Amino acid sequence: MHIDREVLYFIGSYGALCVLCCAVALIDLRHGIIPNWLNLAIAALGLANVVVTEGATAAFTAMASAVLVGAVFWLLQRLYFALRHVDGLGLGDVKFLAAATIWVGTTGIPTLLLIAALAALAVAGGLQLAGHEMKRQTSIPFGPFLALGLLLTSALQSWLALI
């Protein structure tokens, strides 16, 4: 049985992304933060992936897109804090979204956010049904849901590219 080099590369890069996203989820659940080194690792792996699959020029576009998405979500985070005086998104979430942009592009961010939001709502609903008191002020780490959104969006984009 012969496995194409590109398939092996995809399995390796996606596998590494899975490991990093699992680390994001576990650390955010346990400590309420997404470490900078993890966001940097996701971004660096994404840039390497872009260079290998699309070329060095595409890496500059991916970095510019990441900066743009990071800036937009940082502004939204600051605006929400100014209006509500509580954090809606942590800065780790904002940096994760910037790093994720390198993987899925700006067009993949809405899908990633939809998956993350629906998963978070499902968990919040499940917790409510299980008897946990869920208030407006109840904080649920969003990193695990963003990580799930990144993995599913990236896989979906790869699958759609095949058909």
Tab-separated table of N, CA and C in Angstrom:
chain	number	residue	atom	x	y	z
A	1	MET	N	0.848	-1.175	0.000
A	1	MET	CA	0.000	0.000	0.000
A	1	MET	C	0.898	1.245	0.000
A	2	HIS	N	0.606	2.149	-0.910
A	2	HIS	CA	1.373	3.388	-1.039
A	2	HIS	C	0.524	4.558	-0.548
A	3	ILE	N	1.086	5.338	0.368
A	3	ILE	CA	0.399	6.530	0.862
A	3	ILE	C	1.125	7.740	0.307
A	4	ASP	N	0.372	8.614	-0.321
A	4	ASP	CA	0.918	9.818	-0.936
A	4	ASP	C	1.596	10.700	0.113
A	5	ARG	N	2.653	11.378	-0.294
A	5	ARG	CA	3.416	12.263	0.594
A	5	ARG	C	2.529	13.376	1.162
A	6	GLU	N	1.630	13.920	0.354
A	6	GLU	CA	0.752	14.991	0.827
A	6	GLU	C	-0.208	14.501	1.896
A	7	VAL	N	-0.668	13.256	1.750
A	7	VAL	CA	-1.556	12.679	2.759
A	7	VAL	C	-0.804	12.522	4.082
A	8	LEU	N	0.419	12.030	4.016
A	8	LEU	CA	1.229	11.890	5.230
A	8	LEU	C	1.489	13.245	5.878
A	9	TYR	N	1.761	14.259	5.059
A	9	TYR	CA	1.995	15.593	5.595
A	9	TYR	C	0.734	16.105	6.293
A	10	PHE	N	-0.428	15.911	5.658
A	10	PHE	CA	-1.689	16.359	6.256
A	10	PHE	C	-1.918	15.658	7.592
A	11	ILE	N	-1.711	14.355	7.625
A	11	ILE	CA	-1.920	13.600	8.860
A	11	ILE	C	-0.992	14.123	9.961
A	12	GLY	N	0.255	14.378	9.618
A	12	GLY	CA	1.209	14.887	10.606
A	12	GLY	C	0.866	16.273	11.107
A	13	SER	N	0.569	17.185	10.187
A	13	SER	CA	0.282	18.563	10.609
A	13	SER	C	-1.045	18.643	11.355
A	14	TYR	N	-2.050	17.902	10.875
A	14	TYR	CA	-3.348	17.917	11.555
A	14	TYR	C	-3.237	17.223	12.913
A	15	GLY	N	-2.444	16.161	12.973
A	15	GLY	CA	-2.225	15.484	14.253
A	15	GLY	C	-1.570	16.404	15.269
A	16	ALA	N	-0.568	17.164	14.829
A	16	ALA	CA	0.089	18.122	15.725
A	16	ALA	C	-0.893	19.204	16.170
A	17	LEU	N	-1.739	19.666	15.248
A	17	LEU	CA	-2.752	20.658	15.605
A	17	LEU	C	-3.722	20.080	16.635
A	18	CYS	N	-4.105	18.823	16.477
A	18	CYS	CA	-4.991	18.173	17.450
A	18	CYS	C	-4.367	18.160	18.841
A	19	VAL	N	-3.087	17.826	18.916
A	19	VAL	CA	-2.387	17.799	20.207
A	19	VAL	C	-2.381	19.194	20.830
A	20	LEU	N	-2.066	20.205	20.034
A	20	LEU	CA	-2.033	21.578	20.550
A	20	LEU	C	-3.421	22.035	20.998
A	21	CYS	N	-4.446	21.696	20.230
A	21	CYS	CA	-5.813	22.092	20.600
A	21	CYS	C	-6.279	21.375	21.867
A	22	CYS	N	-5.881	20.121	22.039
A	22	CYS	CA	-6.204	19.406	23.283
A	22	CYS	C	-5.535	20.089	24.473
A	23	ALA	N	-4.301	20.528	24.291
A	23	ALA	CA	-3.597	21.247	25.358
A	23	ALA	C	-4.309	22.557	25.681
A	24	VAL	N	-4.738	23.282	24.648
A	24	VAL	CA	-5.493	24.527	24.855
A	24	VAL	C	-6.738	24.246	25.687
A	25	ALA	N	-7.488	23.225	25.287
A	25	ALA	CA	-8.740	22.903	25.975
A	25	ALA	C	-8.497	22.541	27.441
A	26	LEU	N	-7.538	21.676	27.692
A	26	LEU	CA	-7.283	21.233	29.066
A	26	LEU	C	-6.774	22.359	29.955
A	27	ILE	N	-5.846	23.147	29.443
A	27	ILE	CA	-5.293	24.239	30.250
A	27	ILE	C	-6.351	25.303	30.511
A	28	ASP	N	-7.156	25.632	29.510
A	28	ASP	CA	-8.197	26.643	29.717
A	28	ASP	C	-9.255	26.133	30.696
A	29	LEU	N	-9.606	24.859	30.608
A	29	LEU	CA	-10.579	24.304	31.557
A	29	LEU	C	-10.045	24.311	32.988
A	30	ARG	N	-8.778	23.976	33.153
A	30	ARG	CA	-8.202	23.869	34.498
A	30	ARG	C	-7.791	25.212	35.095
A	31	HIS	N	-7.263	26.101	34.257
A	31	HIS	CA	-6.663	27.330	34.783
A	31	HIS	C	-7.304	28.617	34.266
A	32	GLY	N	-8.194	28.512	33.290
A	32	GLY	CA	-8.859	29.700	32.777
A	32	GLY	C	-7.988	30.587	31.905
A	33	ILE	N	-6.926	30.021	31.331
A	33	ILE	CA	-6.054	30.791	30.437
A	33	ILE	C	-5.646	29.927	29.248
A	34	ILE	N	-5.288	30.598	28.176
A	34	ILE	CA	-4.638	29.939	27.048
A	34	ILE	C	-3.240	30.545	26.985
A	35	PRO	N	-2.218	29.756	27.296
A	35	PRO	CA	-0.856	30.302	27.348
A	35	PRO	C	-0.391	30.847	25.997
A	36	ASN	N	0.380	31.919	26.062
A	36	ASN	CA	0.924	32.524	24.842
A	36	ASN	C	1.735	31.528	24.027
A	37	TRP	N	2.509	30.668	24.704
A	37	TRP	CA	3.355	29.719	23.972
A	37	TRP	C	2.514	28.749	23.142
A	38	LEU	N	1.311	28.408	23.623
A	38	LEU	CA	0.445	27.522	22.837
A	38	LEU	C	-0.115	28.248	21.618
A	39	ASN	N	-0.539	29.494	21.814
A	39	ASN	CA	-1.021	30.271	20.669
A	39	ASN	C	0.089	30.471	19.646
A	40	LEU	N	1.293	30.716	20.131
A	40	LEU	CA	2.435	30.882	19.234
A	40	LEU	C	2.741	29.580	18.490
A	41	ALA	N	2.660	28.452	19.181
A	41	ALA	CA	2.910	27.156	18.538
A	41	ALA	C	1.870	26.872	17.456
A	42	ILE	N	0.610	27.191	17.729
A	42	ILE	CA	-0.450	26.993	16.729
A	42	ILE	C	-0.200	27.893	15.526
A	43	ALA	N	0.177	29.141	15.782
A	43	ALA	CA	0.466	30.070	14.683
A	43	ALA	C	1.670	29.608	13.871
A	44	ALA	N	2.739	29.195	14.545
A	44	ALA	CA	3.957	28.760	13.839
A	44	ALA	C	3.697	27.514	13.006
A	45	LEU	N	2.974	26.558	13.566
A	45	LEU	CA	2.636	25.348	12.817
A	45	LEU	C	1.748	25.694	11.623
A	46	GLY	N	0.822	26.618	11.828
A	46	GLY	CA	-0.033	27.060	10.726
A	46	GLY	C	0.760	27.733	9.623
A	47	LEU	N	1.715	28.589	10.007
A	47	LEU	CA	2.558	29.250	9.001
A	47	LEU	C	3.394	28.238	8.231
A	48	ALA	N	3.954	27.267	8.937
A	48	ALA	CA	4.721	26.215	8.256
A	48	ALA	C	3.827	25.462	7.281
A	49	ASN	N	2.613	25.183	7.701
A	49	ASN	CA	1.649	24.493	6.844
A	49	ASN	C	1.341	25.313	5.592
A	50	VAL	N	1.137	26.608	5.765
A	50	VAL	CA	0.848	27.484	4.623
A	50	VAL	C	2.035	27.531	3.669
A	51	VAL	N	3.241	27.664	4.204
A	51	VAL	CA	4.438	27.721	3.352
A	51	VAL	C	4.578	26.438	2.544
A	52	VAL	N	4.400	25.290	3.187
A	52	VAL	CA	4.559	24.004	2.499
A	52	VAL	C	3.466	23.786	1.454
A	53	THR	N	2.232	24.137	1.790
A	53	THR	CA	1.120	23.829	0.882
A	53	THR	C	0.833	24.918	-0.146
A	54	GLU	N	1.120	26.193	0.203
A	54	GLU	CA	0.734	27.284	-0.697
A	54	GLU	C	1.890	28.192	-1.105
A	55	GLY	N	3.015	28.107	-0.413
A	55	GLY	CA	4.157	28.940	-0.759
A	55	GLY	C	4.369	30.082	0.218
A	56	ALA	N	5.564	30.663	0.135
A	56	ALA	CA	5.965	31.713	1.074
A	56	ALA	C	5.119	32.971	0.947
A	57	THR	N	4.711	33.303	-0.270
A	57	THR	CA	3.900	34.509	-0.459
A	57	THR	C	2.579	34.403	0.291
A	58	ALA	N	1.979	33.223	0.272
A	58	ALA	CA	0.711	33.015	0.976
A	58	ALA	C	0.879	33.173	2.483
A	59	ALA	N	2.077	32.904	2.987
A	59	ALA	CA	2.324	33.052	4.423
A	59	ALA	C	2.186	34.510	4.855
A	60	PHE	N	2.612	35.444	4.014
A	60	PHE	CA	2.461	36.865	4.344
A	60	PHE	C	0.988	37.261	4.391
A	61	THR	N	0.214	36.743	3.462
A	61	THR	CA	-1.228	36.999	3.469
A	61	THR	C	-1.864	36.409	4.720
A	62	ALA	N	-1.454	35.195	5.080
A	62	ALA	CA	-1.993	34.544	6.276
A	62	ALA	C	-1.651	35.338	7.535
A	63	MET	N	-0.418	35.850	7.616
A	63	MET	CA	-0.019	36.649	8.784
A	63	MET	C	-0.813	37.951	8.847
A	64	ALA	N	-0.992	38.600	7.702
A	64	ALA	CA	-1.766	39.844	7.676
A	64	ALA	C	-3.208	39.582	8.093
A	65	SER	N	-3.772	38.486	7.631
A	65	SER	CA	-5.139	38.120	8.013
A	65	SER	C	-5.230	37.859	9.511
A	66	ALA	N	-4.223	37.187	10.060
A	66	ALA	CA	-4.208	36.899	11.498
A	66	ALA	C	-4.150	38.189	12.311
A	67	VAL	N	-3.334	39.130	11.875
A	67	VAL	CA	-3.240	40.417	12.568
A	67	VAL	C	-4.583	41.147	12.499
A	68	LEU	N	-5.212	41.129	11.338
A	68	LEU	CA	-6.510	41.787	11.175
A	68	LEU	C	-7.565	41.167	12.087
A	69	VAL	N	-7.679	39.849	12.069
A	69	VAL	CA	-8.673	39.173	12.913
A	69	VAL	C	-8.359	39.411	14.389
A	70	GLY	N	-7.088	39.326	14.758
A	70	GLY	CA	-6.711	39.601	16.144
A	70	GLY	C	-7.092	41.010	16.569
A	71	ALA	N	-6.856	41.981	15.693
A	71	ALA	CA	-7.197	43.373	16.011
A	71	ALA	C	-8.705	43.561	16.152
A	72	VAL	N	-9.465	42.957	15.266
A	72	VAL	CA	-10.933	43.075	15.331
A	72	VAL	C	-11.457	42.486	16.637
A	73	PHE	N	-10.997	41.289	16.997
A	73	PHE	CA	-11.498	40.667	18.224
A	73	PHE	C	-10.954	41.341	19.475
A	74	TRP	N	-9.767	41.930	19.400
A	74	TRP	CA	-9.262	42.700	20.529
A	74	TRP	C	-10.144	43.932	20.741
A	75	LEU	N	-10.500	44.602	19.647
A	75	LEU	CA	-11.388	45.770	19.762
A	75	LEU	C	-12.758	45.374	20.311
A	76	LEU	N	-13.296	44.250	19.841
A	76	LEU	CA	-14.582	43.773	20.363
A	76	LEU	C	-14.472	43.427	21.851
A	77	GLN	N	-13.367	42.827	22.230
A	77	GLN	CA	-13.145	42.474	23.633
A	77	GLN	C	-13.088	43.727	24.495
A	78	ARG	N	-12.374	44.739	24.033
A	78	ARG	CA	-12.262	45.993	24.783
A	78	ARG	C	-13.610	46.716	24.848
A	79	LEU	N	-14.343	46.731	23.738
A	79	LEU	CA	-15.658	47.377	23.708
A	79	LEU	C	-16.616	46.700	24.683
A	80	TYR	N	-16.645	45.375	24.675
A	80	TYR	CA	-17.519	44.632	25.586
A	80	TYR	C	-17.159	44.953	27.036
A	81	PHE	N	-15.858	44.980	27.324
A	81	PHE	CA	-15.422	45.295	28.686
A	81	PHE	C	-15.830	46.716	29.076
A	82	ALA	N	-15.697	47.661	28.155
A	82	ALA	CA	-16.067	49.053	28.443
A	82	ALA	C	-17.564	49.183	28.728
A	83	LEU	N	-18.370	48.394	28.032
A	83	LEU	CA	-19.819	48.476	28.213
A	83	LEU	C	-20.317	47.697	29.424
A	84	ARG	N	-19.748	46.523	29.665
A	84	ARG	CA	-20.266	45.620	30.706
A	84	ARG	C	-19.396	45.549	31.956
A	85	HIS	N	-18.156	45.998	31.860
A	85	HIS	CA	-17.195	45.943	32.970
A	85	HIS	C	-16.872	44.515	33.408
A	86	VAL	N	-17.009	43.579	32.490
A	86	VAL	CA	-16.568	42.187	32.674
A	86	VAL	C	-15.972	41.722	31.350
A	87	ASP	N	-15.061	40.766	31.453
A	87	ASP	CA	-14.478	40.214	30.228
A	87	ASP	C	-15.460	39.252	29.575
A	88	GLY	N	-15.692	39.447	28.285
A	88	GLY	CA	-16.483	38.495	27.511
A	88	GLY	C	-15.560	37.450	26.918
A	89	LEU	N	-14.514	37.911	26.297
A	89	LEU	CA	-13.448	37.057	25.765
A	89	LEU	C	-12.173	37.420	26.496
A	90	GLY	N	-11.393	36.414	26.808
A	90	GLY	CA	-10.077	36.690	27.368
A	90	GLY	C	-9.098	37.003	26.248
A	91	LEU	N	-7.980	37.596	26.598
A	91	LEU	CA	-6.976	37.899	25.576
A	91	LEU	C	-6.388	36.629	24.972
A	92	GLY	N	-6.356	35.543	25.739
A	92	GLY	CA	-5.912	34.263	25.185
A	92	GLY	C	-6.828	33.788	24.072
A	93	ASP	N	-8.135	34.007	24.248
A	93	ASP	CA	-9.103	33.658	23.203
A	93	ASP	C	-8.868	34.500	21.952
A	94	VAL	N	-8.606	35.779	22.156
A	94	VAL	CA	-8.348	36.686	21.033
A	94	VAL	C	-7.104	36.234	20.268
A	95	LYS	N	-6.038	35.924	21.003
A	95	LYS	CA	-4.798	35.470	20.354
A	95	LYS	C	-4.993	34.113	19.687
A	96	PHE	N	-5.811	33.248	20.298
A	96	PHE	CA	-6.105	31.956	19.677
A	96	PHE	C	-6.811	32.168	18.336
A	97	LEU	N	-7.776	33.078	18.296
A	97	LEU	CA	-8.484	33.353	17.040
A	97	LEU	C	-7.536	33.890	15.975
A	98	ALA	N	-6.583	34.715	16.380
A	98	ALA	CA	-5.586	35.205	15.416
A	98	ALA	C	-4.761	34.042	14.874
A	99	ALA	N	-4.297	33.162	15.763
A	99	ALA	CA	-3.509	32.002	15.331
A	99	ALA	C	-4.351	31.066	14.469
A	100	ALA	N	-5.604	30.887	14.829
A	100	ALA	CA	-6.502	30.010	14.069
A	100	ALA	C	-6.734	30.536	12.659
A	101	THR	N	-6.699	31.849	12.505
A	101	THR	CA	-6.893	32.452	11.186
A	101	THR	C	-5.842	31.970	10.200
A	102	ILE	N	-4.639	31.721	10.673
A	102	ILE	CA	-3.583	31.217	9.788
A	102	ILE	C	-3.979	29.855	9.229
A	103	TRP	N	-4.676	29.063	10.020
A	103	TRP	CA	-5.108	27.729	9.584
A	103	TRP	C	-6.327	27.769	8.669
A	104	VAL	N	-7.327	28.573	9.007
A	104	VAL	CA	-8.607	28.504	8.285
A	104	VAL	C	-8.896	29.734	7.433
A	105	GLY	N	-8.068	30.762	7.531
A	105	GLY	CA	-8.305	31.981	6.762
A	105	GLY	C	-9.445	32.793	7.346
A	106	THR	N	-9.591	33.998	6.842
A	106	THR	CA	-10.664	34.859	7.349
A	106	THR	C	-12.036	34.291	7.004
A	107	THR	N	-12.128	33.566	5.897
A	107	THR	CA	-13.425	32.995	5.514
A	107	THR	C	-13.820	31.822	6.405
A	108	GLY	N	-12.867	31.213	7.097
A	108	GLY	CA	-13.179	30.102	7.987
A	108	GLY	C	-13.547	30.527	9.398
A	109	ILE	N	-13.250	31.766	9.753
A	109	ILE	CA	-13.515	32.235	11.119
A	109	ILE	C	-15.010	32.213	11.466
A	110	PRO	N	-15.923	32.636	10.583
A	110	PRO	CA	-17.346	32.530	10.948
A	110	PRO	C	-17.784	31.091	11.244
A	111	THR	N	-17.298	30.135	10.467
A	111	THR	CA	-17.641	28.734	10.715
A	111	THR	C	-17.067	28.281	12.049
A	112	LEU	N	-15.811	28.624	12.304
A	112	LEU	CA	-15.170	28.281	13.573
A	112	LEU	C	-15.978	28.844	14.739
A	113	LEU	N	-16.374	30.104	14.645
A	113	LEU	CA	-17.134	30.740	15.726
A	113	LEU	C	-18.519	30.126	15.889
A	114	LEU	N	-19.152	29.765	14.787
A	114	LEU	CA	-20.467	29.125	14.869
A	114	LEU	C	-20.360	27.788	15.597
A	115	ILE	N	-19.383	26.978	15.215
A	115	ILE	CA	-19.179	25.683	15.872
A	115	ILE	C	-18.893	25.885	17.356
A	116	ALA	N	-17.999	26.825	17.672
A	116	ALA	CA	-17.634	27.082	19.069
A	116	ALA	C	-18.837	27.558	19.879
A	117	ALA	N	-19.599	28.488	19.322
A	117	ALA	CA	-20.752	29.034	20.046
A	117	ALA	C	-21.830	27.974	20.263
A	118	LEU	N	-22.115	27.180	19.232
A	118	LEU	CA	-23.132	26.132	19.377
A	118	LEU	C	-22.696	25.072	20.386
A	119	ALA	N	-21.421	24.707	20.357
A	119	ALA	CA	-20.917	23.726	21.324
A	119	ALA	C	-20.986	24.285	22.746
A	120	ALA	N	-20.616	25.554	22.920
A	120	ALA	CA	-20.671	26.177	24.245
A	120	ALA	C	-22.114	26.261	24.745
A	121	LEU	N	-23.033	26.611	23.857
A	121	LEU	CA	-24.448	26.656	24.243
A	121	LEU	C	-24.963	25.277	24.624
A	122	ALA	N	-24.549	24.256	23.888
A	122	ALA	CA	-24.972	22.886	24.203
A	122	ALA	C	-24.456	22.468	25.581
A	123	VAL	N	-23.208	22.795	25.879
A	123	VAL	CA	-22.644	22.456	27.190
A	123	VAL	C	-23.345	23.245	28.291
A	124	ALA	N	-23.571	24.537	28.074
A	124	ALA	CA	-24.269	25.350	29.073
A	124	ALA	C	-25.678	24.806	29.311
A	125	GLY	N	-26.362	24.437	28.236
A	125	GLY	CA	-27.691	23.841	28.374
A	125	GLY	C	-27.642	22.518	29.113
A	126	GLY	N	-26.642	21.705	28.803
A	126	GLY	CA	-26.480	20.430	29.499
A	126	GLY	C	-26.203	20.619	30.981
A	127	LEU	N	-25.366	21.599	31.306
A	127	LEU	CA	-25.087	21.891	32.712
A	127	LEU	C	-26.350	22.356	33.432
A	128	GLN	N	-27.141	23.178	32.765
A	128	GLN	CA	-28.400	23.659	33.345
A	128	GLN	C	-29.345	22.487	33.596
A	129	LEU	N	-29.469	21.601	32.610
A	129	LEU	CA	-30.338	20.426	32.761
A	129	LEU	C	-29.841	19.491	33.861
A	130	ALA	N	-28.528	19.463	34.067
A	130	ALA	CA	-27.946	18.600	35.099
A	130	ALA	C	-28.057	19.214	36.498
A	131	GLY	N	-28.651	20.395	36.587
A	131	GLY	CA	-28.886	20.994	37.890
A	131	GLY	C	-27.902	22.067	38.305
A	132	HIS	N	-26.945	22.398	37.452
A	132	HIS	CA	-26.019	23.486	37.771
A	132	HIS	C	-26.721	24.814	37.526
A	133	GLU	N	-26.576	25.724	38.474
A	133	GLU	CA	-27.211	27.024	38.322
A	133	GLU	C	-26.405	27.869	37.338
A	134	MET	N	-27.015	28.190	36.222
A	134	MET	CA	-26.355	28.979	35.185
A	134	MET	C	-26.950	30.385	35.201
A	135	LYS	N	-26.118	31.350	35.553
A	135	LYS	CA	-26.548	32.741	35.575
A	135	LYS	C	-25.840	33.486	34.461
A	136	ARG	N	-26.242	34.715	34.264
A	136	ARG	CA	-25.583	35.556	33.267
A	136	ARG	C	-24.107	35.748	33.570
A	137	GLN	N	-23.776	35.738	34.844
A	137	GLN	CA	-22.398	35.956	35.255
A	137	GLN	C	-21.575	34.665	35.268
A	138	THR	N	-22.207	33.523	35.037
A	138	THR	CA	-21.480	32.253	35.052
A	138	THR	C	-20.446	32.252	33.932
A	139	SER	N	-19.226	31.935	34.307
A	139	SER	CA	-18.127	31.941	33.342
A	139	SER	C	-17.805	30.511	32.915
A	140	ILE	N	-17.759	30.296	31.624
A	140	ILE	CA	-17.355	29.012	31.059
A	140	ILE	C	-16.170	29.296	30.143
A	141	PRO	N	-15.044	28.618	30.353
A	141	PRO	CA	-13.897	28.838	29.460
A	141	PRO	C	-14.286	28.564	28.006
A	142	PHE	N	-13.947	29.486	27.122
A	142	PHE	CA	-14.334	29.372	25.712
A	142	PHE	C	-13.259	28.688	24.874
A	143	GLY	N	-12.040	28.594	25.407
A	143	GLY	CA	-10.933	27.987	24.674
A	143	GLY	C	-11.216	26.584	24.152
A	144	PRO	N	-11.792	25.692	24.973
A	144	PRO	CA	-12.075	24.351	24.456
A	144	PRO	C	-13.011	24.363	23.248
A	145	PHE	N	-13.948	25.278	23.242
A	145	PHE	CA	-14.901	25.356	22.141
A	145	PHE	C	-14.263	25.981	20.900
A	146	LEU	N	-13.391	26.962	21.120
A	146	LEU	CA	-12.635	27.523	19.995
A	146	LEU	C	-11.723	26.466	19.387
A	147	ALA	N	-11.092	25.657	20.239
A	147	ALA	CA	-10.209	24.591	19.749
A	147	ALA	C	-11.004	23.580	18.921
A	148	LEU	N	-12.172	23.202	19.411
A	148	LEU	CA	-13.040	22.296	18.653
A	148	LEU	C	-13.431	22.927	17.323
A	149	GLY	N	-13.790	24.204	17.356
A	149	GLY	CA	-14.153	24.909	16.129
A	149	GLY	C	-13.023	24.932	15.123
A	150	LEU	N	-11.792	25.151	15.600
A	150	LEU	CA	-10.636	25.158	14.698
A	150	LEU	C	-10.431	23.782	14.076
A	151	LEU	N	-10.473	22.744	14.887
A	151	LEU	CA	-10.244	21.392	14.361
A	151	LEU	C	-11.309	20.997	13.340
A	152	LEU	N	-12.571	21.258	13.658
A	152	LEU	CA	-13.646	20.869	12.739
A	152	LEU	C	-13.653	21.722	11.474
A	153	THR	N	-13.400	23.011	11.610
A	153	THR	CA	-13.367	23.886	10.433
A	153	THR	C	-12.210	23.515	9.521
A	154	SER	N	-11.048	23.265	10.099
A	154	SER	CA	-9.883	22.873	9.306
A	154	SER	C	-10.137	21.553	8.582
A	155	ALA	N	-10.715	20.588	9.282
A	155	ALA	CA	-11.025	19.294	8.661
A	155	ALA	C	-12.071	19.462	7.562
A	156	LEU	N	-13.081	20.281	7.815
A	156	LEU	CA	-14.126	20.519	6.819
A	156	LEU	C	-13.551	21.176	5.572
A	157	GLN	N	-12.686	22.163	5.756
A	157	GLN	CA	-12.062	22.817	4.606
A	157	GLN	C	-11.212	21.833	3.804
A	158	SER	N	-10.473	20.973	4.492
A	158	SER	CA	-9.650	19.974	3.794
A	158	SER	C	-10.526	18.991	3.033
A	159	TRP	N	-11.612	18.567	3.645
A	159	TRP	CA	-12.529	17.633	3.002
A	159	TRP	C	-13.184	18.271	1.776
A	160	LEU	N	-13.625	19.519	1.917
A	160	LEU	CA	-14.269	20.203	0.791
A	160	LEU	C	-13.297	20.426	-0.361
A	161	ALA	N	-12.016	20.577	-0.056
A	161	ALA	CA	-11.009	20.753	-1.105
A	161	ALA	C	-10.825	19.475	-1.916
A	162	LEU	N	-11.164	18.331	-1.330
A	162	LEU	CA	-11.009	17.052	-2.019
A	162	LEU	C	-12.144	16.754	-2.983
A	163	ILE	N	-13.320	17.348	-2.719
A	163	ILE	CA	-14.470	17.021	-3.582
A	163	ILE	C	-14.704	18.064	-4.649
